[in-house]
Coordinates of C-alpha atoms in Angstrom, one line a residue:
M4 CA 3.4 1.7 23.2
N5 CA 6.5 3.0 21.4
A6 CA 8.2 0.2 19.5
K7 CA 11.5 -0.2 17.8
T8 CA 12.2 -3.4 15.9
S9 CA 15.4 -5.0 15.0
N10 CA 15.1 -3.3 11.6
E11 CA 15.1 0.1 13.3
M12 CA 11.4 0.8 12.9
T13 CA 10.3 3.5 15.2
A14 CA 6.6 3.9 15.6
T15 CA 3.7 3.8 18.0
I16 CA 2.2 0.3 17.9
E17 CA -1.3 -0.5 19.2
M18 CA -3.6 -3.5 19.2
M19 CA -7.0 -2.0 18.5
D20 CA -10.4 -3.5 18.7
V21 CA -12.2 -1.9 15.8
G22 CA -15.0 -3.0 13.5
G23 CA -15.4 -6.2 15.4
R24 CA -11.8 -7.1 14.8
T25 CA -8.5 -6.9 16.7
L26 CA -5.8 -5.3 14.4
R27 CA -2.2 -4.3 14.9
V28 CA -1.9 -0.6 14.0
A29 CA 1.3 1.4 13.6
H30 CA 1.5 5.2 13.4
W31 CA 4.2 7.7 13.2
R32 CA 4.5 11.4 14.3
L33 CA 0.7 12.0 15.0
D34 CA 1.7 13.9 18.1
E35 CA 4.0 16.2 16.2
P36 CA 2.9 19.5 14.6
S37 CA 2.6 19.3 10.8
D38 CA 1.3 21.4 7.9
H39 CA 0.4 18.2 6.1
P40 CA -2.5 15.7 6.7
P41 CA -1.5 12.2 7.8
L42 CA -1.1 9.4 5.2
L43 CA -3.3 6.3 5.5
F44 CA -1.5 3.4 3.9
F45 CA -2.9 0.1 2.6
N46 CA -0.2 -2.6 2.2
G47 CA 0.2 -5.3 -0.4
I48 CA -1.2 -8.8 -0.1
G49 CA 0.4 -10.7 2.8
A50 CA 2.7 -7.9 3.7
N51 CA 3.1 -6.8 7.3
I52 CA 3.8 -3.3 8.7
E53 CA 7.5 -3.7 8.8
A54 CA 7.7 -4.2 5.0
V55 CA 6.8 -0.6 4.3
A56 CA 8.2 1.0 7.5
P57 CA 11.2 2.5 5.6
L58 CA 8.8 4.7 3.6
A59 CA 7.0 5.8 6.8
E60 CA 10.4 6.7 8.3
L61 CA 11.4 8.8 5.3
L62 CA 8.3 10.9 5.3
T63 CA 9.4 12.8 8.4
E64 CA 7.2 15.9 7.8
R65 CA 3.8 14.1 8.1
G66 CA 2.0 11.5 10.1
F67 CA 1.6 8.0 8.8
V68 CA -0.9 5.3 9.6
M69 CA -1.0 1.6 8.5
F70 CA -2.2 -1.7 9.9
D71 CA -1.7 -5.4 9.5
M72 CA -4.7 -7.0 7.8
P73 CA -6.4 -9.8 9.7
G74 CA -4.1 -12.8 9.8
T75 CA -1.1 -10.7 8.6
G76 CA 1.8 -9.6 10.6
E77 CA 0.7 -9.7 14.2
S78 CA -3.1 -9.1 13.6
P79 CA -5.1 -12.2 14.7
D80 CA -6.7 -14.5 12.1
P81 CA -10.0 -13.3 10.7
T82 CA -13.0 -15.3 11.9
I83 CA -15.1 -14.5 8.9
P84 CA -14.2 -13.3 5.4
Y85 CA -14.1 -9.6 4.6
N86 CA -14.3 -7.4 1.6
P87 CA -13.2 -3.9 0.5
F88 CA -16.4 -2.3 1.9
T89 CA -16.0 -3.8 5.4
M90 CA -12.3 -3.1 5.6
S91 CA -12.7 0.5 4.5
W92 CA -15.2 1.0 7.2
T93 CA -12.8 -0.6 9.7
A94 CA -10.1 1.8 8.5
T95 CA -12.4 4.7 9.4
Q96 CA -12.8 3.3 12.9
I97 CA -9.0 3.3 13.2
L98 CA -8.9 6.9 12.1
D99 CA -11.7 7.8 14.6
H100 CA -9.7 6.1 17.4
L101 CA -6.7 8.2 16.5
G102 CA -8.7 11.4 16.3
L103 CA -8.0 11.9 12.5
E104 CA -10.6 13.2 10.1
E105 CA -9.1 14.0 6.7
V106 CA -6.2 12.0 5.4
D107 CA -4.2 11.4 2.2
V108 CA -4.7 7.8 1.1
M109 CA -2.1 5.6 -0.4
G110 CA -1.9 1.9 -1.4
V111 CA 0.4 -0.5 -3.1
S112 CA -0.6 -3.4 -5.3
W113 CA -3.5 -5.2 -3.5
G114 CA -3.6 -2.2 -1.1
G115 CA -3.9 0.1 -4.1
A116 CA -7.3 -1.5 -4.8
M117 CA -8.2 -1.0 -1.2
A118 CA -7.1 2.7 -1.4
Q119 CA -9.3 3.2 -4.5
H120 CA -12.3 1.7 -2.7
Y121 CA -11.7 3.7 0.4
A122 CA -11.5 7.0 -1.6
L123 CA -14.8 6.1 -3.4
Q124 CA -16.5 5.0 -0.2
Y125 CA -15.3 7.8 2.0
P126 CA -14.6 10.9 -0.3
G127 CA -15.2 13.2 2.6
R128 CA -12.3 11.8 4.5
T129 CA -9.9 11.5 1.6
R130 CA -7.9 14.6 0.4
R131 CA -5.6 13.1 -2.2
L132 CA -5.0 9.5 -3.5
V133 CA -1.8 7.8 -4.4
L134 CA -1.9 4.4 -6.3
V135 CA 1.3 2.4 -6.5
A136 CA 1.9 -0.6 -8.8
T137 CA -1.8 -1.4 -8.8
T138 CA -4.8 -2.1 -11.0
A139 CA -8.5 -1.5 -11.4
G140 CA -9.2 -5.0 -10.0
M141 CA -10.5 -7.9 -12.0
L142 CA -10.3 -5.9 -15.2
M143 CA -6.5 -5.9 -15.2
V144 CA -3.9 -6.8 -17.7
P145 CA -2.0 -9.7 -16.0
G146 CA 1.7 -9.8 -15.5
N147 CA 4.4 -12.4 -16.1
P148 CA 2.7 -15.9 -15.5
A149 CA 5.9 -17.1 -13.7
A150 CA 5.7 -14.2 -11.3
L151 CA 1.9 -14.5 -10.7
T152 CA 2.2 -18.3 -10.0
K153 CA 4.9 -17.6 -7.3
M154 CA 3.0 -14.7 -5.9
A155 CA 0.0 -16.8 -5.2
N156 CA 2.2 -19.1 -3.1
P157 CA 2.6 -17.8 0.5
R158 CA 5.9 -19.6 0.6
R159 CA 7.6 -16.4 -0.6
Y160 CA 6.9 -15.1 3.0
I161 CA 7.7 -18.3 4.8
D162 CA 10.9 -19.4 3.1
P163 CA 13.7 -16.7 2.8
K164 CA 15.7 -19.0 0.4
F165 CA 12.7 -19.3 -1.9
M166 CA 12.2 -15.5 -1.9
N167 CA 15.9 -14.9 -2.5
E168 CA 16.0 -17.3 -5.5
H169 CA 12.9 -16.0 -7.1
F170 CA 13.1 -12.3 -6.2
Q171 CA 13.8 -11.1 -9.7
T172 CA 11.1 -13.3 -11.2
L173 CA 8.6 -12.1 -8.7
Y174 CA 9.3 -8.4 -8.6
G175 CA 11.5 -7.4 -11.5
G176 CA 13.2 -4.1 -11.6
V177 CA 16.8 -3.0 -11.4
D178 CA 18.2 -1.5 -8.2
K179 CA 19.8 1.6 -9.7
D180 CA 22.0 2.0 -6.7
G181 CA 23.3 -1.5 -7.0
A182 CA 22.5 -2.1 -3.3
A183 CA 21.9 -5.8 -3.1
H184 CA 21.4 -5.4 0.6
Q185 CA 18.1 -3.8 0.0
K186 CA 16.7 -7.1 -1.2
D187 CA 18.1 -8.8 1.9
D188 CA 16.7 -6.0 4.1
H189 CA 13.2 -6.4 2.6
I190 CA 13.2 -10.2 3.1
G191 CA 14.3 -9.7 6.6
R192 CA 11.4 -7.4 7.3
L193 CA 8.7 -9.9 6.2
K194 CA 6.7 -12.0 8.6
P195 CA 4.6 -14.8 7.0
P196 CA 0.8 -14.4 7.1
S197 CA -1.3 -17.2 8.4
P198 CA -2.8 -19.5 5.7
R199 CA -6.3 -18.3 6.5
G200 CA -5.2 -14.7 6.5
Y201 CA -3.5 -15.0 3.1
F202 CA -6.5 -16.9 1.7
Y203 CA -9.0 -14.3 2.9
Q204 CA -6.9 -11.5 1.4
L205 CA -6.9 -13.4 -1.9
I206 CA -10.7 -13.9 -2.0
A207 CA -11.5 -10.4 -0.7
M208 CA -11.1 -8.8 -4.1
L209 CA -12.7 -11.6 -6.2
G210 CA -15.1 -10.0 -8.7
W211 CA -14.1 -6.5 -7.5
T212 CA -13.3 -3.7 -10.0
S213 CA -13.3 0.0 -9.6
L214 CA -13.3 0.8 -13.3
P215 CA -17.0 1.8 -13.7
A216 CA -16.7 4.2 -10.7
L217 CA -13.3 5.8 -11.6
P218 CA -14.6 8.4 -14.0
F219 CA -16.6 9.8 -11.1
M220 CA -13.6 10.0 -8.8
N221 CA -13.3 13.7 -7.8
K222 CA -9.9 13.6 -6.2
E223 CA -6.4 14.5 -7.3
V224 CA -4.7 11.2 -7.9
L225 CA -1.1 10.2 -8.4
I226 CA -0.4 6.9 -10.1
M227 CA 3.1 5.5 -9.7
M228 CA 4.2 2.5 -11.8
G229 CA 7.5 0.7 -12.6
D230 CA 8.3 -0.1 -16.2
D231 CA 9.8 -3.5 -15.3
D232 CA 7.0 -4.7 -12.9
Q233 CA 6.5 -8.4 -13.4
I234 CA 3.3 -8.6 -11.4
V235 CA 1.4 -5.4 -12.4
P236 CA 2.5 -4.3 -16.0
L237 CA 2.7 -0.6 -16.7
V238 CA -0.4 -0.7 -19.0
N239 CA -2.6 -1.1 -15.9
G240 CA -1.4 2.3 -14.7
K241 CA -2.2 3.8 -18.1
I242 CA -5.8 2.3 -17.8
L243 CA -6.2 4.0 -14.4
N244 CA -4.8 7.3 -15.7
T245 CA -7.3 7.2 -18.6
A246 CA -10.2 6.4 -16.4
I247 CA -9.5 9.0 -13.6
R248 CA -9.9 12.5 -14.9
N249 CA -7.8 14.3 -12.3
S250 CA -4.9 11.9 -12.3
R251 CA -1.2 11.9 -13.3
L252 CA 1.0 9.0 -14.2
E253 CA 4.6 8.8 -13.0
V254 CA 6.7 6.0 -14.4
I255 CA 9.8 4.8 -12.4
E256 CA 12.4 3.8 -15.0
G257 CA 13.9 0.4 -14.1
G258 CA 11.4 0.0 -11.4
G259 CA 9.9 -3.3 -10.5
H260 CA 7.0 -4.1 -8.2
L261 CA 9.0 -2.9 -5.1
F262 CA 10.3 0.4 -6.6
L263 CA 9.1 2.2 -3.4
L264 CA 12.1 0.5 -1.7
T265 CA 14.6 0.0 -4.5
H266 CA 14.1 3.5 -5.9
A267 CA 13.2 5.1 -2.5
D268 CA 14.7 8.6 -3.1
E269 CA 13.0 9.0 -6.5
S270 CA 9.7 7.6 -5.2
V271 CA 9.6 9.8 -2.1
A272 CA 10.5 12.9 -4.1
T273 CA 7.7 12.2 -6.6
L274 CA 5.3 11.5 -3.7
R275 CA 6.2 14.8 -2.0
R276 CA 5.8 16.9 -5.1
F277 CA 2.3 15.5 -5.5
L278 CA 1.1 15.7 -1.9
D279 CA 2.7 19.1 -1.2
A280 CA 1.4 20.8 -4.4
P281 CA -1.2 23.5 -4.0
D282 CA -4.8 22.4 -4.3
G283 CA -6.0 22.1 -7.8
E284 CA -2.6 22.2 -9.4
D285 CA -3.0 18.8 -11.2
R286 CA -6.5 19.7 -12.2
A287 CA -5.4 23.0 -13.7
A288 CA -2.6 21.2 -15.6
A289 CA -5.0 18.5 -17.0

């Protein structure tokens, strides 16, 4: 069905039975002609589709697909734990259902780890990879302890007052447009995950790291990091950039963990330059 939320999200929303799970899937513009492959997006921990809908709305020239993880948004609770392998396989079932073969893959934070795993597990279905405010998994340089402590608490999704009070500690960054309403808009888009859904997301990546496999990544990769990220310090992006031979690192000045939203114009321009570049351009420049 076509759906439009109170936050003006326009997308096609489906409840899909895939991989033995029922998941809420959103997609944009798949029925419109485009010279660009669709973008498969993996969200951050506990975040629902609406949290990143503004990005999908801005990328008007290409299709966009994302889904609520089990127990997140409007996807039902998981019955058993999952891991990056099983959720990457589930994502391919979603693409099959939508009739999509090759996609560009993008992920933010927790979802950036999922995006790495997907590209490594399904290189034949991945054209290019975009990693945003993310790490190589357990071999990461941790962020501000105050931010990490609050991040582990799902109260940030449940209690708008808590989120408002601790927003700067959690996410860092300076909104260069001075638009305080962007913080309020983001908080208004959040729907709390279930306790089980949040817990299963936390444990899904326990012990996981992509670092040994990254030197074998044969994809063009864009790494986007904010220089004021309190959760994922910039050094993690530098580690990824060193490990992935065909990668480039773009640093958003004044960007915190949510720079995709607070620095939307700059982020989208950077994203488009990378995704629309001729094949091999980054490799030739390396």
